[in-house]
Coordinates of C-alpha atoms in Angstrom, one line a residue:
X259 CA 50.3 5.4 44.9
X260 CA 50.6 6.7 41.4
X261 CA 50.5 3.2 40.0
X262 CA 47.4 2.9 42.1
X263 CA 46.1 6.2 40.9
X264 CA 46.8 4.8 37.4
X265 CA 45.1 1.5 37.7
X266 CA 42.0 3.3 39.0
X267 CA 42.3 5.5 35.6
X268 CA 42.4 3.2 33.8
X269 CA 39.0 1.1 35.1
X270 CA 37.6 4.4 35.0
X271 CA 37.9 4.9 31.5
X272 CA 37.4 1.0 30.4
X273 CA 34.1 1.8 32.8
X274 CA 33.5 4.6 30.4
X275 CA 34.2 2.8 26.7
X276 CA 33.2 -0.5 27.2
X277 CA 29.0 0.0 27.7
X278 CA 29.3 2.9 24.7
X279 CA 31.4 -0.1 22.3
X280 CA 28.7 -2.4 23.5
X281 CA 25.9 0.0 22.4
X282 CA 27.4 0.4 19.0
X283 CA 27.4 -2.6 18.4
X284 CA 24.1 -3.1 19.1
X285 CA 22.7 -0.7 17.4
X286 CA 24.9 -1.5 14.6
X287 CA 23.6 -5.4 15.1
X288 CA 20.0 -3.0 15.0
X289 CA 20.3 -1.3 11.7
X290 CA 22.0 -4.6 9.9
X291 CA 18.5 -6.4 11.1
X292 CA 16.6 -3.5 9.5
X293 CA 18.3 -3.1 6.4
X294 CA 17.6 -7.0 5.9
X295 CA 14.2 -6.7 6.7
X296 CA 13.7 -4.2 4.4
X297 CA 15.0 -5.5 1.5
X298 CA 13.4 -8.7 2.3
X299 CA 10.2 -7.2 2.3
X300 CA 10.9 -5.1 -0.4
X301 CA 12.3 -8.4 -3.2
X302 CA 9.1 -10.3 -1.7
X303 CA 6.1 -8.0 -2.6
X304 CA 7.4 -6.9 -5.4
X305 CA 8.2 -10.5 -6.6
X306 CA 3.9 -11.2 -5.3
X307 CA 2.7 -8.1 -7.0
X308 CA 4.3 -9.5 -10.6
X309 CA 2.4 -12.8 -9.7
X310 CA -1.1 -10.7 -9.1
X311 CA -1.4 -10.0 -12.5
X312 CA -0.7 -13.4 -14.2
X313 CA -3.1 -14.2 -17.0
X314 CA -5.7 -16.3 -15.2
X315 CA -9.5 -17.6 -16.6
X316 CA -8.6 -16.1 -20.0
X317 CA -8.7 -12.5 -19.1
X318 CA -5.1 -10.7 -18.9
X319 CA -5.0 -7.2 -17.2
X320 CA -2.1 -6.6 -19.8
X321 CA -5.5 -5.6 -22.0
X322 CA -5.7 -2.2 -19.8
X323 CA -1.9 -1.7 -20.0
X324 CA -2.5 -2.0 -24.3
X325 CA -5.9 0.8 -23.6
X326 CA -8.0 -1.6 -24.0
X327 CA -10.5 -2.0 -21.4
X328 CA -12.2 -4.9 -20.2
X329 CA -15.6 -5.4 -17.5
X330 CA -13.7 -5.2 -14.4
X331 CA -15.8 -8.2 -13.4
X332 CA -13.5 -10.2 -15.1
X333 CA -10.3 -9.3 -13.6
X334 CA -9.7 -11.8 -11.1
X335 CA -6.3 -11.3 -9.4
X336 CA -4.3 -14.3 -8.4
X337 CA -4.3 -14.3 -5.0
X338 CA -3.1 -17.6 -3.5
X339 CA -0.2 -17.6 -6.2
X340 CA 1.5 -14.2 -4.9
X341 CA 0.7 -14.9 -1.7
X342 CA 3.2 -18.6 -2.2
X343 CA 5.2 -16.2 -3.7
X344 CA 6.0 -13.9 -1.5
X345 CA 6.1 -16.4 1.7
X346 CA 9.1 -18.4 -1.1
X347 CA 11.3 -14.5 -1.6
X348 CA 11.1 -13.5 2.2
X349 CA 12.1 -16.9 3.7
X350 CA 14.5 -17.3 0.3
X351 CA 15.7 -13.8 1.6
X352 CA 16.0 -14.4 5.2
X353 CA 18.1 -18.0 4.3
X354 CA 14.8 -19.2 6.8
X355 CA 13.1 -21.4 4.0
X356 CA 14.2 -24.7 5.8
X357 CA 13.8 -23.7 9.1
X358 CA 9.6 -24.2 9.8
X359 CA 9.8 -22.4 13.3
X360 CA 11.5 -19.0 12.4
X361 CA 9.1 -19.5 9.7
X362 CA 6.3 -19.1 12.1
X363 CA 7.2 -16.6 14.7
X364 CA 8.2 -14.3 11.1
X365 CA 4.7 -14.6 9.7
X366 CA 3.2 -14.0 13.5
X367 CA 4.6 -10.2 12.7
X368 CA 2.8 -9.7 9.8
X369 CA -0.6 -10.1 10.7
X370 CA -2.1 -8.1 8.1
X371 CA -1.3 -7.9 3.9
X372 CA -2.6 -6.2 1.0
X373 CA -3.1 -6.6 -2.6
X374 CA -4.7 -4.0 -4.7
X375 CA -6.3 -4.7 -8.1
X376 CA -7.7 -2.2 -10.8
X377 CA -11.0 -1.4 -8.9
X378 CA -10.4 -2.8 -5.5
X379 CA -8.6 -4.4 -2.7
X380 CA -8.3 -7.4 -0.3
X381 CA -6.6 -7.8 3.0
X382 CA -5.4 -10.7 4.2
X383 CA -5.7 -11.5 7.8
X384 CA -6.5 -13.6 10.6
X385 CA -10.6 -14.6 10.2
X386 CA -12.6 -16.5 13.4
X387 CA -14.3 -19.3 11.5
X388 CA -16.6 -22.5 12.6
X389 CA -15.1 -25.5 10.9
X390 CA -17.1 -28.7 11.5
X391 CA -18.8 -26.8 14.7
X392 CA -14.8 -25.9 15.8
X393 CA -14.0 -22.2 16.1
X394 CA -10.6 -21.7 14.1
X395 CA -8.0 -18.9 13.5
X396 CA -7.1 -18.9 10.2
X397 CA -5.5 -16.6 7.6
X398 CA -8.2 -15.7 5.3
X399 CA -8.6 -13.2 2.2
X400 CA -11.6 -11.0 2.5
X401 CA -14.1 -10.0 -0.7
X402 CA -12.9 -7.5 -2.7
X403 CA -13.5 -4.0 -1.3
X404 CA -14.1 -1.5 -4.0
X405 CA -12.7 2.0 -3.7
X406 CA -15.5 4.0 -3.9
X407 CA -18.0 7.4 -2.5
X408 CA -21.5 8.0 -2.1
X409 CA -22.6 11.6 -3.9
X410 CA -25.7 12.1 -1.6
X411 CA -26.9 15.2 -4.2
X412 CA -27.2 12.6 -7.2
X413 CA -27.5 9.7 -5.1
X414 CA -24.9 8.2 -6.8
X415 CA -22.0 5.3 -6.3
X416 CA -19.0 6.2 -7.7
X417 CA -16.4 3.5 -8.2
X418 CA -13.0 4.7 -8.5
X419 CA -9.9 3.1 -10.9
X420 CA -6.3 2.9 -10.5
X421 CA -6.3 5.4 -13.6
X422 CA -9.5 8.0 -14.8
X423 CA -12.1 5.4 -15.6
X424 CA -15.2 5.3 -13.3
X425 CA -18.5 3.1 -12.6
X426 CA -21.7 5.3 -11.7
X427 CA -24.4 3.1 -10.2
X428 CA -27.6 5.3 -9.7
X429 CA -28.7 4.4 -6.1
X430 CA -32.7 5.1 -7.3
X431 CA -32.9 3.2 -11.0
X432 CA -30.1 1.0 -10.1
X433 CA -28.4 1.6 -13.7
X434 CA -25.0 1.4 -13.8
X435 CA -22.7 3.6 -16.2
X436 CA -19.0 3.7 -16.8
X437 CA -16.3 5.6 -18.7
X438 CA -13.8 8.0 -18.8
X439 CA -14.5 10.5 -15.4
X440 CA -14.5 13.5 -17.6
X441 CA -17.4 12.4 -19.6
X442 CA -19.5 12.4 -16.4
X443 CA -18.4 16.3 -15.8
X444 CA -22.0 17.6 -17.7
X445 CA -23.7 14.9 -16.4
X446 CA -22.9 15.7 -12.5
X447 CA -21.3 19.4 -12.2
X448 CA -21.2 19.6 -8.4
X449 CA -20.0 16.3 -8.0
X450 CA -16.0 14.8 -8.0
X451 CA -15.2 14.9 -11.4
X452 CA -13.0 17.5 -13.4
X453 CA -10.0 19.2 -12.1
X454 CA -10.9 17.5 -8.8
X455 CA -11.6 14.6 -9.7
X456 CA -7.6 13.0 -8.3
X457 CA -7.8 14.6 -5.5
X458 CA -10.8 13.2 -3.8
X459 CA -10.2 9.9 -5.1
X460 CA -6.5 9.9 -3.7
X461 CA -8.8 11.2 -0.6
X462 CA -11.3 8.1 -0.5
X463 CA -8.7 5.3 -1.4
X464 CA -6.1 6.9 1.7
X465 CA -9.5 7.3 3.8
X466 CA -10.9 3.2 3.2
X467 CA -7.6 1.9 3.6
X468 CA -6.5 3.6 7.0
X469 CA -10.4 2.4 8.0
X470 CA -9.4 -1.0 7.0
X471 CA -6.1 -1.4 8.6
X472 CA -7.9 0.2 11.8
X473 CA -10.2 -2.3 11.8
X474 CA -8.1 -5.2 10.8
X475 CA -5.3 -4.5 13.9
X476 CA -8.2 -4.7 16.0
X477 CA -9.6 -7.6 15.3
X478 CA -6.0 -9.6 15.4
X479 CA -5.8 -7.7 19.0
X480 CA -8.5 -9.0 19.9
X481 CA -8.3 -12.3 19.0
X482 CA -4.7 -13.0 20.5
X483 CA -6.5 -11.3 23.7
X484 CA -8.8 -14.2 23.4
X485 CA -6.2 -16.6 23.1
X486 CA -4.1 -15.6 25.6
X487 CA -1.5 -14.9 22.8
X488 CA 1.6 -12.4 23.8
X489 CA 0.4 -10.8 20.8
X490 CA 0.1 -6.9 20.6
X491 CA -0.3 -4.9 17.1
X492 CA 0.3 -1.2 16.5
X493 CA -2.2 0.3 13.7
X494 CA 0.4 0.1 10.5
X495 CA 1.6 3.8 9.3
X496 CA 0.0 4.6 6.2
X497 CA 1.2 7.9 4.8
X498 CA -1.1 9.0 2.0
X499 CA -0.1 8.1 -1.3
X500 CA -1.1 7.6 -4.3
X501 CA -2.7 4.3 -5.4
X502 CA -1.8 3.9 -9.2
X503 CA -0.7 0.4 -9.9
X504 CA -1.7 -3.0 -8.6
X505 CA 0.1 -4.0 -5.5
X506 CA 1.0 -6.5 -2.8
X507 CA 1.6 -4.8 0.8
X508 CA 2.8 -6.8 3.5
X509 CA 2.8 -4.9 6.5
X510 CA 5.7 -6.0 9.6
X511 CA 5.4 -5.6 13.0
X512 CA 9.2 -7.7 14.1
X513 CA 11.3 -7.9 17.3
X514 CA 12.3 -5.1 19.8
X515 CA 15.4 -3.3 18.9
X516 CA 17.5 -0.7 20.4
X517 CA 15.3 1.5 23.5
X518 CA 13.1 -1.4 23.7
X519 CA 11.0 0.3 20.5
X520 CA 9.4 -2.5 18.2
X521 CA 10.3 -2.2 14.6
X522 CA 7.9 -1.5 12.7
X523 CA 7.9 -1.2 8.3
X524 CA 6.3 -2.4 5.4
X525 CA 7.1 -3.5 1.9
X526 CA 4.9 -2.0 -1.1
X527 CA 5.7 -4.0 -4.1
X528 CA 3.9 -2.9 -7.5
X529 CA 3.3 -3.9 -11.0
X530 CA 2.7 -1.3 -13.6
X531 CA -0.6 -2.2 -15.6
X532 CA -2.5 1.0 -16.3
X533 CA -0.9 2.8 -19.5
X534 CA -1.7 6.9 -18.8
X535 CA -1.4 10.2 -20.8
X536 CA 1.5 11.9 -19.1
X537 CA 0.2 15.5 -17.5
X538 CA 2.6 18.3 -19.0
X539 CA 3.5 20.8 -16.9
X540 CA 4.4 24.3 -18.4
X541 CA 5.0 27.7 -18.5
X542 CA 2.8 30.6 -20.7
X543 CA 3.5 34.3 -19.8
X544 CA 4.3 33.4 -16.7
X545 CA 1.6 31.1 -15.2
X546 CA 2.4 27.5 -14.2
X547 CA -0.2 25.5 -16.1
X548 CA -1.2 21.7 -17.1
X549 CA -2.7 19.9 -19.2
X550 CA -2.0 16.5 -22.2
X551 CA -0.6 18.8 -24.3
X552 CA 3.3 19.6 -24.4
X553 CA 3.8 23.1 -24.9
X554 CA 5.0 26.2 -23.5
X555 CA 8.4 26.4 -21.8
X556 CA 10.1 25.3 -19.3
X557 CA 8.5 22.0 -19.4
X558 CA 7.9 19.3 -17.2
X559 CA 5.6 15.8 -16.8
X560 CA 4.2 14.7 -14.0
X561 CA 1.8 11.5 -13.5
X562 CA -1.5 12.8 -13.2
X563 CA -3.6 16.5 -12.7
X564 CA -3.2 15.8 -8.6
X565 CA 0.4 15.6 -8.7
X566 CA 0.9 18.7 -10.9
X567 CA -1.3 20.6 -8.6
X568 CA 0.6 19.7 -5.7
X569 CA 3.5 21.0 -7.3
X570 CA 2.1 24.7 -8.1
X571 CA 0.6 24.2 -11.6
X572 CA -2.8 25.4 -12.4
X573 CA -4.9 23.5 -15.0
X574 CA -4.9 25.0 -18.4
X575 CA -8.4 27.0 -19.5
X576 CA -7.8 26.2 -22.8
X577 CA -8.2 22.3 -22.3
X578 CA -10.2 22.4 -19.0
X579 CA -13.5 24.1 -19.3

């Protein structure tokens, strides 16, 4: 009887322990999968971002880094070469550079990619188009989408860039003006220029990207449904973030892991090309202020005015009228 009870006890403990160990192994495997894909995406997008700014057509974005402005219409991102670099690095990092079936499966899990340039961005996604009178599904780069807003009071279109340079089109006359944003404060005093410029630009850029991610996700799901593909994508997560550099972004929507939840993430690779003066934060008479001048006590620095404001600093009235 005691032996029977002992055996029952062992079986009972095994029933409790074995599922726990299996679940632990599953969770560890899922975590390893996530880490491997995070690292691969980071490496691939960083390589792709660097490829975007290689010299093309005898014009180089590095001119901007030296403080010189060139006509933004002459700046061409190296889209196709950066895409090739992304794929190459991704496949190498995941050890599937010779496994074409796994490559195809992986690319199905990356429905949207994005390249961000000096004054706009491009989306790489599925597109339906007729080729020799046959409807085909292709992967295409979109036309450039400018970072812009329309100020209805002045009837002007304001095109933002990665720094404080803007292009302004007068929608009444068609005239185009360009320059640093502060040079338009007096001409358009109630527009977005001055101390609120960074915050407005930040909101405009993020809203545009979010709307496009919604549109292209809907379009991809519609194409998949029409073709009977067992694919359904969620709108990629896009946290509100400042866009300050040329970047290559890939949105991954992968396999189901623990709890039957899809693992979604994105790689964000940047290439620093825009050189700007830092914004300094400091204290004067107990007041936390910021400007482009390094003065006062408890000095710190920020990337831009918006970041300084987020950290509780106000524009120094001596330098901001």
